[in-house]
Coordinates of C-alpha atoms in Angstrom, one line a residue:
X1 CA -9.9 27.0 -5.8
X2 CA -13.3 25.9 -6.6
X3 CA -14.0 23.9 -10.2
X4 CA -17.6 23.0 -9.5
X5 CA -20.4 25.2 -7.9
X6 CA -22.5 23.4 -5.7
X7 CA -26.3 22.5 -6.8
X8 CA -29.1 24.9 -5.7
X9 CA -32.1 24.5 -3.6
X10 CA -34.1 23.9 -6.9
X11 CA -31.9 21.7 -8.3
X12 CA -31.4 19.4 -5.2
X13 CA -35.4 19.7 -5.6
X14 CA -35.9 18.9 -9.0
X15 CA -34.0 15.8 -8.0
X16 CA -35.3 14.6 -5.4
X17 CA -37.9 12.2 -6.7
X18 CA -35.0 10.0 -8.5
X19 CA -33.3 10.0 -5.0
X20 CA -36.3 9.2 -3.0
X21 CA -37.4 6.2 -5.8
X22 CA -33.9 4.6 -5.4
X23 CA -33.2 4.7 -1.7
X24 CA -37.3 2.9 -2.0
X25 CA -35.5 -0.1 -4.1
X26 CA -31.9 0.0 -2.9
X27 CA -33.6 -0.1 0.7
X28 CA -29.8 0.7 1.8
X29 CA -28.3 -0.3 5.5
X30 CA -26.5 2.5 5.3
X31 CA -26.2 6.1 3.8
X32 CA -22.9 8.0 3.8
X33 CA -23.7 11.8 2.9
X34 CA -20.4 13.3 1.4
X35 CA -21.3 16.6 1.8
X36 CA -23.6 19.3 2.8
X37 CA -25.3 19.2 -0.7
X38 CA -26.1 15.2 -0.2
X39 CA -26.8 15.7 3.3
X40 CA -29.4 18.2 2.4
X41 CA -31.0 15.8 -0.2
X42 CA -31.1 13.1 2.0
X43 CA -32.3 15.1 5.1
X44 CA -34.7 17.2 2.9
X45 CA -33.1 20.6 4.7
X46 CA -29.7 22.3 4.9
X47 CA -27.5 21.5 7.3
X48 CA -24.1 22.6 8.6
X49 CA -21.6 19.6 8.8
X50 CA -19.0 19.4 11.6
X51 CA -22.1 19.3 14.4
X52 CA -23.8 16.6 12.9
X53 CA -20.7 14.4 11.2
X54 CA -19.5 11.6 13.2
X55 CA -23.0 10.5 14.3
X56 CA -25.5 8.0 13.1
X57 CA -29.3 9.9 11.8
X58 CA -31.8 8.3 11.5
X59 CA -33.2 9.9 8.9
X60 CA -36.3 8.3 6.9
X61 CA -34.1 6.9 3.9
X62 CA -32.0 5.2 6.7
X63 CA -32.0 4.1 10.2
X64 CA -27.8 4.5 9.6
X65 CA -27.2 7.9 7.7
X66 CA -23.8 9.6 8.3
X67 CA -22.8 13.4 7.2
X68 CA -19.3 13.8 6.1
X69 CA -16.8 16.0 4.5
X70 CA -17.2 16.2 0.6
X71 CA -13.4 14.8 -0.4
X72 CA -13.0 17.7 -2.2
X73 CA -13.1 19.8 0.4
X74 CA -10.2 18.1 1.9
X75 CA -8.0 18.7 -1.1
X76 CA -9.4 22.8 -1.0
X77 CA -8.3 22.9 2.4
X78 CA -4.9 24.6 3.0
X79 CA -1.8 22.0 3.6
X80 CA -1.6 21.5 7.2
X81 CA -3.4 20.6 10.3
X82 CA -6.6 21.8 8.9
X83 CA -6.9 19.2 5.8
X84 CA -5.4 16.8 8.4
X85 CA -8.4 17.2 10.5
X86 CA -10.6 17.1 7.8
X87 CA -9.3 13.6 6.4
X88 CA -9.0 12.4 9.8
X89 CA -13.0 12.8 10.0
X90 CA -13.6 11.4 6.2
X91 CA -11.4 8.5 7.1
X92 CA -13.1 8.2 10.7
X93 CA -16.8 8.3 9.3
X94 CA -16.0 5.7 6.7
X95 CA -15.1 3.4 9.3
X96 CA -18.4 4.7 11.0
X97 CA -20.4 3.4 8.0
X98 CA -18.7 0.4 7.2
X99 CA -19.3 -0.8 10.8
X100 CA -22.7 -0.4 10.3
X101 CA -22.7 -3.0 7.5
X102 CA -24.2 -6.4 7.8
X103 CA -21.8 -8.8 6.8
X104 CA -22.0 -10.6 3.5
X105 CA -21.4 -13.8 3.1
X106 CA -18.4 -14.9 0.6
X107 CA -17.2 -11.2 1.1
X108 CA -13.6 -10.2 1.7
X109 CA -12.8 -8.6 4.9
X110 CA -11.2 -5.0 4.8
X111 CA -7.4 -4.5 4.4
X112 CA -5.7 -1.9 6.2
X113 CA -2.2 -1.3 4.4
X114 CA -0.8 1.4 6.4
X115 CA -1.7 4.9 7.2
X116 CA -1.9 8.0 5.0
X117 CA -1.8 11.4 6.1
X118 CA -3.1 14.6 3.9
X119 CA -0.3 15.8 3.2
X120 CA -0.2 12.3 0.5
X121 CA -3.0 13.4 -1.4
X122 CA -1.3 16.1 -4.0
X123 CA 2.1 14.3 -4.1
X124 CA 2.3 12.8 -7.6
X125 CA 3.1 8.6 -7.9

């Protein structure tokens, strides 16, 4: 089930100029798109996810832009190996994008703790 509609055309318009002034200041090394709503800001046209996730753009707000799954489409998807592929591919592009980080001085180094499978994600603590 669906709680939130995604934005329109016009609204992803009306938008844009506060996007495109940020990314002008941030300047950012990298741009992780969840979704086909930010991908289409960013871009500046719709696009269909799964054959263009996984890869680096260069798109003009960044040389390093990656298209993923929105998380909440993970947690719409049915239990099974379908959200399993889906957060395979979030948890793949992350790494994607973090790899393309410079390295900052004084900053602590990732920790991996394990590994998670979908199936984790509605079970309560």
């Amino acid at each position: 089930m669906r709680l939130h509609r995604s934005p329109s055309s016009t609204e992803i318009a009306a938008c844009k100029p506060w996007l495109r002034e940020e990314l002008r200041l941030i300047e950012p090394e990298v741009i992780l798109c969840l979704g086909a709503s930010a991908a289409q800001a960013v871009l500046g046209k719709a696009v269909k996810i799964e054959p263009i996730r996984g890869q680096i753009i260069h798109a003009t707000a960044s040389k390093n832009t990656i298209v993923t799954y929105h998380p909440s489409a993970i947690l719409r998807a049915e239990i099974g190996p379908a959200r399993q592929h889906l957060y395979d591919c979030l948890v793949q592009d992350l790494r994607l994008a973090s790899s393309k980080l410079k390295p900052q001085s004084g900053a602590l180094e990732p920790q991996v703790t394990g590994s998670a499978d979908a199936t984790e994600l509605d079970s309560e603590p």
